[in-house]
Short mmCIF file of C-alpha atoms (C1' of nucleotides) in Angstrom, two decimals:
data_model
loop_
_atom_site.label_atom_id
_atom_site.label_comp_id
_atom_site.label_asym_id
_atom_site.label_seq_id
_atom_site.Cartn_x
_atom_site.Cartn_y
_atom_site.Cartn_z
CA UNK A 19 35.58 44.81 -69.05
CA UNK A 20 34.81 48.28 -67.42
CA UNK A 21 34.27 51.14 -70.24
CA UNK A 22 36.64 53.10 -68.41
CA UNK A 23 39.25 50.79 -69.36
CA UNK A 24 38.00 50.18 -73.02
CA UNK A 25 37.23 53.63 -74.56
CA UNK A 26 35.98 52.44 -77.72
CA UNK A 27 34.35 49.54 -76.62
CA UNK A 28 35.14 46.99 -78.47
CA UNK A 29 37.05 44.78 -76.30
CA UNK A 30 40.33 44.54 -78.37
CA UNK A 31 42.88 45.84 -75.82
CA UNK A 32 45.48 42.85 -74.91
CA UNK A 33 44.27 42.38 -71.01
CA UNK A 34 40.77 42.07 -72.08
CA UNK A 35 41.59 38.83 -74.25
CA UNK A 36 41.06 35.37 -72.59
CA UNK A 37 43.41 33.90 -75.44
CA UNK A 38 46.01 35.88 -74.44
CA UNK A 39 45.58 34.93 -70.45
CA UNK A 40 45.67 31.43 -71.88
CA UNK A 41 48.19 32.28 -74.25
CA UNK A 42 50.88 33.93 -71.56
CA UNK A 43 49.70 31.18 -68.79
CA UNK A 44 50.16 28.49 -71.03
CA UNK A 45 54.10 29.83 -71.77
CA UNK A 46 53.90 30.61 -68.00
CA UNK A 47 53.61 26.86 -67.56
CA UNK A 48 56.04 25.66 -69.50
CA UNK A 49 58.80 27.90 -67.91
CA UNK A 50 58.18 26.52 -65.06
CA UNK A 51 58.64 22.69 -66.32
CA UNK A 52 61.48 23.63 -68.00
CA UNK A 53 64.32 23.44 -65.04
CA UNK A 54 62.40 20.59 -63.64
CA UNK A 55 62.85 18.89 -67.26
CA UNK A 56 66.23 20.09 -67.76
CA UNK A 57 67.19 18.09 -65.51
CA UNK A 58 65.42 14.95 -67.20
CA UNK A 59 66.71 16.39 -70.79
CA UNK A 60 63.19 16.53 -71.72
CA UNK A 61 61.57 19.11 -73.62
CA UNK A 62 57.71 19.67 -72.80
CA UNK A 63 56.31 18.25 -75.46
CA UNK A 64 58.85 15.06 -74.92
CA UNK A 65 57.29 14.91 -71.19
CA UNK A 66 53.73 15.12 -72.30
CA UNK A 67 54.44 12.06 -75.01
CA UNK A 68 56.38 10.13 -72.07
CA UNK A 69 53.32 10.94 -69.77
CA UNK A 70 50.96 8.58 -72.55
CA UNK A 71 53.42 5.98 -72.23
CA UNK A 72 54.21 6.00 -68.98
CA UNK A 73 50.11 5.65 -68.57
CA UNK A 74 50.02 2.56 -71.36
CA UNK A 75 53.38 1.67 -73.60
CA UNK A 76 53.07 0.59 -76.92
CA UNK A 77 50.88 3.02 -78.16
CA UNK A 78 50.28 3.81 -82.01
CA UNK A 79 51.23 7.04 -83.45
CA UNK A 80 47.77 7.75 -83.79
CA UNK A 81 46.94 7.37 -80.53
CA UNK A 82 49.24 9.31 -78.69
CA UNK A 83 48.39 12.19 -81.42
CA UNK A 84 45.10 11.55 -79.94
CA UNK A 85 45.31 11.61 -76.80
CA UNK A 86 47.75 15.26 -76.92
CA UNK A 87 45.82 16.46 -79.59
CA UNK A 88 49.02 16.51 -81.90
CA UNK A 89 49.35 15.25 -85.57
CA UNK A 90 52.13 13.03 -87.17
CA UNK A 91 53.88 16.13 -88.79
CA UNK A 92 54.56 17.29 -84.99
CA UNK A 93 55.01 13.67 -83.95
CA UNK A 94 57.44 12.28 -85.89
CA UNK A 95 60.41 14.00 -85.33
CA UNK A 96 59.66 14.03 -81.46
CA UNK A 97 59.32 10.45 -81.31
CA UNK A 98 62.68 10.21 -83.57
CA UNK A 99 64.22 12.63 -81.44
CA UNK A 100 63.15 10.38 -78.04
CA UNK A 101 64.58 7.33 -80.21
CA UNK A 102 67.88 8.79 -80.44
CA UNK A 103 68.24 9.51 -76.98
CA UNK A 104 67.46 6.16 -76.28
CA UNK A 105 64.03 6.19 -74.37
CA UNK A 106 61.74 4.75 -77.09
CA UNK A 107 61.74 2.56 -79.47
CA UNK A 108 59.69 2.91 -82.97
CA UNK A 109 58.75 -0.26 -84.21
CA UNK A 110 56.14 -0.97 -87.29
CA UNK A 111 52.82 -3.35 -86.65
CA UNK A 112 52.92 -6.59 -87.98
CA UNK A 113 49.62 -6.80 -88.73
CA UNK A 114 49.30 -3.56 -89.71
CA UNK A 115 52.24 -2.16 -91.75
CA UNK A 116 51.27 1.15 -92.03
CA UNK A 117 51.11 1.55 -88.11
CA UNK A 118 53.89 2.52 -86.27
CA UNK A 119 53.95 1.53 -82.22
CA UNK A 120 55.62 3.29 -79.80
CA UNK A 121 57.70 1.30 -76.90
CA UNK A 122 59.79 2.54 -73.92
CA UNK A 123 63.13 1.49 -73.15
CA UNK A 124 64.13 0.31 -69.86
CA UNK A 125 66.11 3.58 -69.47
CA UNK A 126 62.57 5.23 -70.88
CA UNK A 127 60.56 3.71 -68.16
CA UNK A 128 63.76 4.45 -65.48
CA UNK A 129 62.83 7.48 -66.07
CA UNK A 130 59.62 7.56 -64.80
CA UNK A 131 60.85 7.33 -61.28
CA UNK A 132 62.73 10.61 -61.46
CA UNK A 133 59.39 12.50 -62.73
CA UNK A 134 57.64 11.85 -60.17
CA UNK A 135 59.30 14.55 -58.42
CA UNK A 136 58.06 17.16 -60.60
CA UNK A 137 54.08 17.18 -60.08
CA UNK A 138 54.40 18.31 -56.57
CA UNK A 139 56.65 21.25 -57.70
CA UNK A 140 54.50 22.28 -59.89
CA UNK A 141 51.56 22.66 -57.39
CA UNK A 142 54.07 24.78 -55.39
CA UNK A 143 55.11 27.09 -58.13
CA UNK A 144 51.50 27.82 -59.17
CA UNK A 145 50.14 28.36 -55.37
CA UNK A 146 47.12 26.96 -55.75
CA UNK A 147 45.87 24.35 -53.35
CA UNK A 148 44.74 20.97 -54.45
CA UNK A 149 40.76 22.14 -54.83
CA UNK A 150 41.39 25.05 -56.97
CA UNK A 151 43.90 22.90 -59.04
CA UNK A 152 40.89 20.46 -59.81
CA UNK A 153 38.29 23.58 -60.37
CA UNK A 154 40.86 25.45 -62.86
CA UNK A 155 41.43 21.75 -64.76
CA UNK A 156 37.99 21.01 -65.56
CA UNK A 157 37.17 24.36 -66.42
CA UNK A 158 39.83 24.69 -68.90
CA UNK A 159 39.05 20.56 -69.85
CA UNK A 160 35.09 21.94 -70.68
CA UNK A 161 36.42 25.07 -72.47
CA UNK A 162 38.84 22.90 -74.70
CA UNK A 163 35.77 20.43 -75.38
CA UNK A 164 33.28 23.52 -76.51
CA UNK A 165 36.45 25.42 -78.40
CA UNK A 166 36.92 22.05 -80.35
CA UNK A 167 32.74 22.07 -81.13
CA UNK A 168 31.65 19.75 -78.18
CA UNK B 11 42.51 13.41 -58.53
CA UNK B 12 41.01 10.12 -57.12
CA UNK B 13 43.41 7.04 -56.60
CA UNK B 14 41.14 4.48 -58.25
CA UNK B 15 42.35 6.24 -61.31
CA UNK B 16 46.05 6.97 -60.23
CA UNK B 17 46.86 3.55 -58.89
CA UNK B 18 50.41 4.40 -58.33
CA UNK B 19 49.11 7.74 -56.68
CA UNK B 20 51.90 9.78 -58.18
CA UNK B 21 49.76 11.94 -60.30
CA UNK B 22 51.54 11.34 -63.35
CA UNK B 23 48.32 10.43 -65.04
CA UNK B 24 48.15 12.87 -68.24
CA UNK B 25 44.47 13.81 -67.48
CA UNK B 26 45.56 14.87 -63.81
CA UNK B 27 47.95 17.56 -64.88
CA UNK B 28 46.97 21.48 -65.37
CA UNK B 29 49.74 21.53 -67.50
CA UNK B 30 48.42 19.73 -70.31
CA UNK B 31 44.51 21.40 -69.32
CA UNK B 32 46.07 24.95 -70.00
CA UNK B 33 48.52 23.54 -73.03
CA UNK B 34 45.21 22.24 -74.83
CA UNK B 35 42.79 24.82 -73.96
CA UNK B 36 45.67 27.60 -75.28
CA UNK B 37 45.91 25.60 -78.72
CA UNK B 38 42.40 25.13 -78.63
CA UNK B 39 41.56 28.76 -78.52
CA UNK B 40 44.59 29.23 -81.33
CA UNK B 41 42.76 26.97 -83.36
CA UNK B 42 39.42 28.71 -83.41
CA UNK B 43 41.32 32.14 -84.13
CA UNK B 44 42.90 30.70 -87.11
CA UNK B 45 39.16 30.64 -89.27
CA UNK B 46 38.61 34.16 -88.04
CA UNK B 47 42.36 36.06 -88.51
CA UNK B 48 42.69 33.95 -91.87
CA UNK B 49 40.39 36.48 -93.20
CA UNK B 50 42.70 38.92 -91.60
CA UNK B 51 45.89 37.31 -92.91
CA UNK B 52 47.34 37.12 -89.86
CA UNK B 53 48.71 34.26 -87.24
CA UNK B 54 47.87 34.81 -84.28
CA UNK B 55 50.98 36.02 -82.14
CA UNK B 56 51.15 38.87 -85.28
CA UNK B 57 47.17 39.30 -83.89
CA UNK B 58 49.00 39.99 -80.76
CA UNK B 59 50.82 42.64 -81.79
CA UNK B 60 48.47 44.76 -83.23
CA UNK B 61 46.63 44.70 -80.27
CA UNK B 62 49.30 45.92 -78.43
CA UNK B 63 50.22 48.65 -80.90
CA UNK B 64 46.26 49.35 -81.43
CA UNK B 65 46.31 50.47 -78.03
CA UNK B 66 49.66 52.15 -78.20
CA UNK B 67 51.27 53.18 -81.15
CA UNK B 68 54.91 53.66 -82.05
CA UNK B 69 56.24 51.07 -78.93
CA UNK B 70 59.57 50.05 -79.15
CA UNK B 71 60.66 46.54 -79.73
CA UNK B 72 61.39 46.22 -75.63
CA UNK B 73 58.02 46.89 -74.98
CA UNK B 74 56.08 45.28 -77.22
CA UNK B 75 57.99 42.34 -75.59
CA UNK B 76 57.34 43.09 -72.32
CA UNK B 77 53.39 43.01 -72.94
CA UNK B 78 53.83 39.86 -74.49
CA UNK B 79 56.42 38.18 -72.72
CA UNK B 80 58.53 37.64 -75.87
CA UNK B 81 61.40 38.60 -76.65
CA UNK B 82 63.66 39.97 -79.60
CA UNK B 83 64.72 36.64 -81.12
CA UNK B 84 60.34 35.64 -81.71
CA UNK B 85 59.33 39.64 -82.05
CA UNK B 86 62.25 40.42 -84.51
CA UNK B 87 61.24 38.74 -87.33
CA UNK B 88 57.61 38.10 -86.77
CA UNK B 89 57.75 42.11 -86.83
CA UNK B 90 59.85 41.86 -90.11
CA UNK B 91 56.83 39.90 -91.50
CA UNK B 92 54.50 43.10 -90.52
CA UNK B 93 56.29 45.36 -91.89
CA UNK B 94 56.42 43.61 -95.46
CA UNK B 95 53.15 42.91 -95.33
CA UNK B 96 53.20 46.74 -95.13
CA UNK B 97 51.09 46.83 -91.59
CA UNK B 98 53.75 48.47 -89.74
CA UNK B 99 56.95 50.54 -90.15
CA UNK B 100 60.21 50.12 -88.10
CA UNK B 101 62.39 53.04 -87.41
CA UNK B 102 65.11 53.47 -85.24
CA UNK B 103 64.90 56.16 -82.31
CA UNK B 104 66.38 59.38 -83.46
CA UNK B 105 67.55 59.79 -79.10
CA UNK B 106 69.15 56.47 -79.00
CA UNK B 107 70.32 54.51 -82.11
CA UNK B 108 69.69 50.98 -80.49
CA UNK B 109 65.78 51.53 -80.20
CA UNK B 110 63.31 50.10 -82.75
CA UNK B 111 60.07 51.81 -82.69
CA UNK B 112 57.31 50.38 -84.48
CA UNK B 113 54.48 52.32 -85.70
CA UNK B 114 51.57 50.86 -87.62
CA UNK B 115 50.65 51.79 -91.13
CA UNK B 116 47.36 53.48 -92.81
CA UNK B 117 46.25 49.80 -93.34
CA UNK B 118 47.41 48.93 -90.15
CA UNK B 119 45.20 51.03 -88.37
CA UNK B 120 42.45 50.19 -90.85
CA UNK B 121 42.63 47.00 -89.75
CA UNK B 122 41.87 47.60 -86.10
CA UNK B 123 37.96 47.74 -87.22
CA UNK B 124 37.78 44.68 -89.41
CA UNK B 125 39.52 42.77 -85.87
CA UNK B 126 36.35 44.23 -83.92
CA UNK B 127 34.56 41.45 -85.14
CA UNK B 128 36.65 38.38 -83.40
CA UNK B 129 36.39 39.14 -79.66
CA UNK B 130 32.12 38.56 -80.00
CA UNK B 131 32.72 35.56 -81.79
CA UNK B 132 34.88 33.74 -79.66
CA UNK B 133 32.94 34.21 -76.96
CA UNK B 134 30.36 32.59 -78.52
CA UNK B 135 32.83 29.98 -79.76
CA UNK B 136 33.77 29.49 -76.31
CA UNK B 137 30.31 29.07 -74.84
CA UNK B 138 31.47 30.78 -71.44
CA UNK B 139 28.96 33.44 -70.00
CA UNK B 140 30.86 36.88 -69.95
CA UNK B 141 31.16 36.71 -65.77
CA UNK B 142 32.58 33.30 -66.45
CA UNK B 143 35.03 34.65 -68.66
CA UNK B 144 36.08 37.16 -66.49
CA UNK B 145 36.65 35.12 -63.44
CA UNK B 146 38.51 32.54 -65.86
CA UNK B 147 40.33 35.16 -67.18
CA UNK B 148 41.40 36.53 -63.67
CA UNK B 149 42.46 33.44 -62.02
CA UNK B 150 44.43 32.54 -65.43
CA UNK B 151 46.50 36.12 -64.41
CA UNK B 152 47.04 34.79 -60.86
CA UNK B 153 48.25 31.84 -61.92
CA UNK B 154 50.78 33.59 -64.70
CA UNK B 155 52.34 35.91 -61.93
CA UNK B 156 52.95 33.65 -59.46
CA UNK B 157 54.79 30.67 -62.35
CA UNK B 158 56.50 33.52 -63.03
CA UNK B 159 57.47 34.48 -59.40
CA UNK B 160 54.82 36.92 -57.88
"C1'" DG C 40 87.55 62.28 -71.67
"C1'" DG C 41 87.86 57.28 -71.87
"C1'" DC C 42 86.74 52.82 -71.13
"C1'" DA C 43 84.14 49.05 -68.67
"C1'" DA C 44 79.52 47.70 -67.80
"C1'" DT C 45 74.98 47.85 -69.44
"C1'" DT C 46 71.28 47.87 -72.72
"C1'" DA C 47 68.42 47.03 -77.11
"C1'" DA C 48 68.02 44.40 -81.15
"C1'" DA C 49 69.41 41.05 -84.10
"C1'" DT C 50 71.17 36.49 -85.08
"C1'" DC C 51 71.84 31.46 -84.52
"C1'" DG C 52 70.48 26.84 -83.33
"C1'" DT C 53 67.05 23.66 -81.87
"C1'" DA C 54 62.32 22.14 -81.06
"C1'" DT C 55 57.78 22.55 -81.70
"C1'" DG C 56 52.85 23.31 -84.23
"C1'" DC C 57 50.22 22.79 -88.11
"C1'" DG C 58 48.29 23.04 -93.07
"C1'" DA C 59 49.13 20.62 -97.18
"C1'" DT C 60 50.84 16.89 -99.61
"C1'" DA C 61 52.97 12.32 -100.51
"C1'" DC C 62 52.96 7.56 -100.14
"C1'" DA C 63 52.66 2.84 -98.73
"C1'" DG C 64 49.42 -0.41 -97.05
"C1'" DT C 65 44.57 -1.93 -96.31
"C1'" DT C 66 39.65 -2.33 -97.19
"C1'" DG C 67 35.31 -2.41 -99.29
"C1'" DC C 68 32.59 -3.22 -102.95
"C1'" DA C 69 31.12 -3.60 -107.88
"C1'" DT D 151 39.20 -10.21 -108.09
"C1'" DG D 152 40.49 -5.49 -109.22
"C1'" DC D 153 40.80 -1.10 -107.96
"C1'" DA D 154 39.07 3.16 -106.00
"C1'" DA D 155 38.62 5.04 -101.51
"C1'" DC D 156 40.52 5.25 -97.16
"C1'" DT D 157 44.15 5.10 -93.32
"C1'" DG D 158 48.36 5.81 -90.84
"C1'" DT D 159 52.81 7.94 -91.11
"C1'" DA D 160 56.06 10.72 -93.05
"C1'" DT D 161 57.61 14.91 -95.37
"C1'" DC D 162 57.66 19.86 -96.59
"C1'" DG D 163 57.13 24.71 -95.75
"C1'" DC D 164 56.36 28.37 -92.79
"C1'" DA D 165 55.81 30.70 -88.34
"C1'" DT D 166 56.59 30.75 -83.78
"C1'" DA D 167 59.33 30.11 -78.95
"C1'" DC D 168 63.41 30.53 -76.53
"C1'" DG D 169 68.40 29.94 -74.74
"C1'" DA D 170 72.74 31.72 -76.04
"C1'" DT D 171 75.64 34.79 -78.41
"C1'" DT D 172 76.76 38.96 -81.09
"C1'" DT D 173 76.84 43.74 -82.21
"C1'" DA D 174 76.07 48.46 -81.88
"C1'" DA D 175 74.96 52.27 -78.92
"C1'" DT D 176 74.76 54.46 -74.42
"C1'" DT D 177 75.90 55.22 -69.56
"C1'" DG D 178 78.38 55.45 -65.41
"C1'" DC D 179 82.33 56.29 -63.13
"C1'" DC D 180 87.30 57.07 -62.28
#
DNA sequence: GGCAATTAAATCGTATGCGATACAGTTGCA
DNA sequence: TGCAACTGTATCGCATACGATTTAATTGCC
């Protein structure tokens, strides 16, 4: 944030921007999933929905929208898209009818197995060790939490 | 990253990964743009590019890219959308035909001063201390050039 | 000089994100 | 009990992202 660096001082040239350090890290990230996932035929997205269910199955729409932070209109067509290859299963509440619960298939929780692989490349590619991993995390968990309005 | 709440100890737990942290915090920090370049009429990767070309005019397409770390097929038409909103021109190079330069507009540059306003009130949004930021910032820029490689 | 290799944008196809709206199903309350 | 308000998904429209391909222009090298 030196002056030298930011004649006019007013902090609007591109390095000075935490957005765009999230922004470009963010991308950054998701490069480096994306051979991992290749090999999975997962997209990022797909991996983070798989993630919820791997953690509980049967989960509501809602809920996994919750839990990512995504809304139906992103949602939908992912889960359809998972359906289609085979590694979830959409299937409407009965006492509910308006719900809509999410289930993996045997080859959906097969698949599990195989991404285990992938966290501890990850931690390689970034070169951090296992501390700063944590530190980074939260701080980015507190920022999200005080971006959204506590 | 304690096992009582990774019972399989495979990290696989969504709340364990630094993916998701830095996917959330990024559309977080998207999200509280969007109130504040609404006024401005802009999304936010065109917010991008006017920062670039703010601090730079008249950079080709290439460049602009390599800033951002897009390339043609996202800048291409997002820059189409600039230039009929009438915020930037693009010309070809007179030295070498398969250059685009871009070069902002009167009202392009005039609306450098109305963006002065956003930096101050994300930081406040974001409820870091301006050190904080910094460091956050930094280690964010570590961890993008060594995904991508060192 | 002439053509193969390279380069810069543009284009195409697929998959998100997300605001706005639609719509079926459920609930709460007069 | 009837229906207005609310909920949970789905749909639509628009704007990114990005791998792969195309096209036009330039360069390097025999």
């Amino acid at each position: 944030m030196s002056a030298s660096r930011d004649p006019k001082g007013d902090h609007l040239r591109l390095e000075d921007q935490l957005c765009f350090a999230l922004y470009a890290a963010s991308r950054a990230m998701t490069a480096a999933y994306a051979p991992l996932l290749d090999a999975l035929e997962l997209t990022y997205p797909q991996y983070l929905v798989l993630l919820v269910l791997w953690d509980h199955d049967g989960e509501r729409v809602s809920h996994i929208g919750d839990r990512l932070q995504l809304d139906s209109a992103t949602l939908t067509p992912l889960l359809k898209r998972l359906e289609a290859r085979g590694l979830v299963e959409r299937r409407r509440s009965a006492e509910d009818e308006r719900v809509v619960e999410v289930f993996l298939t045997a080859e959906g929780k097969r698949l599990r197995r195989r991404a285990t692989e992938i966290p501890p490349c990850i931690l390689e590619k970034s070169g951090l060790t296992l501390p700063e991993l944590i530190e980074l995390r939260s701080t980015l968990q507190d920022l999200t939490r005080r971006l959204r309005g506590d």
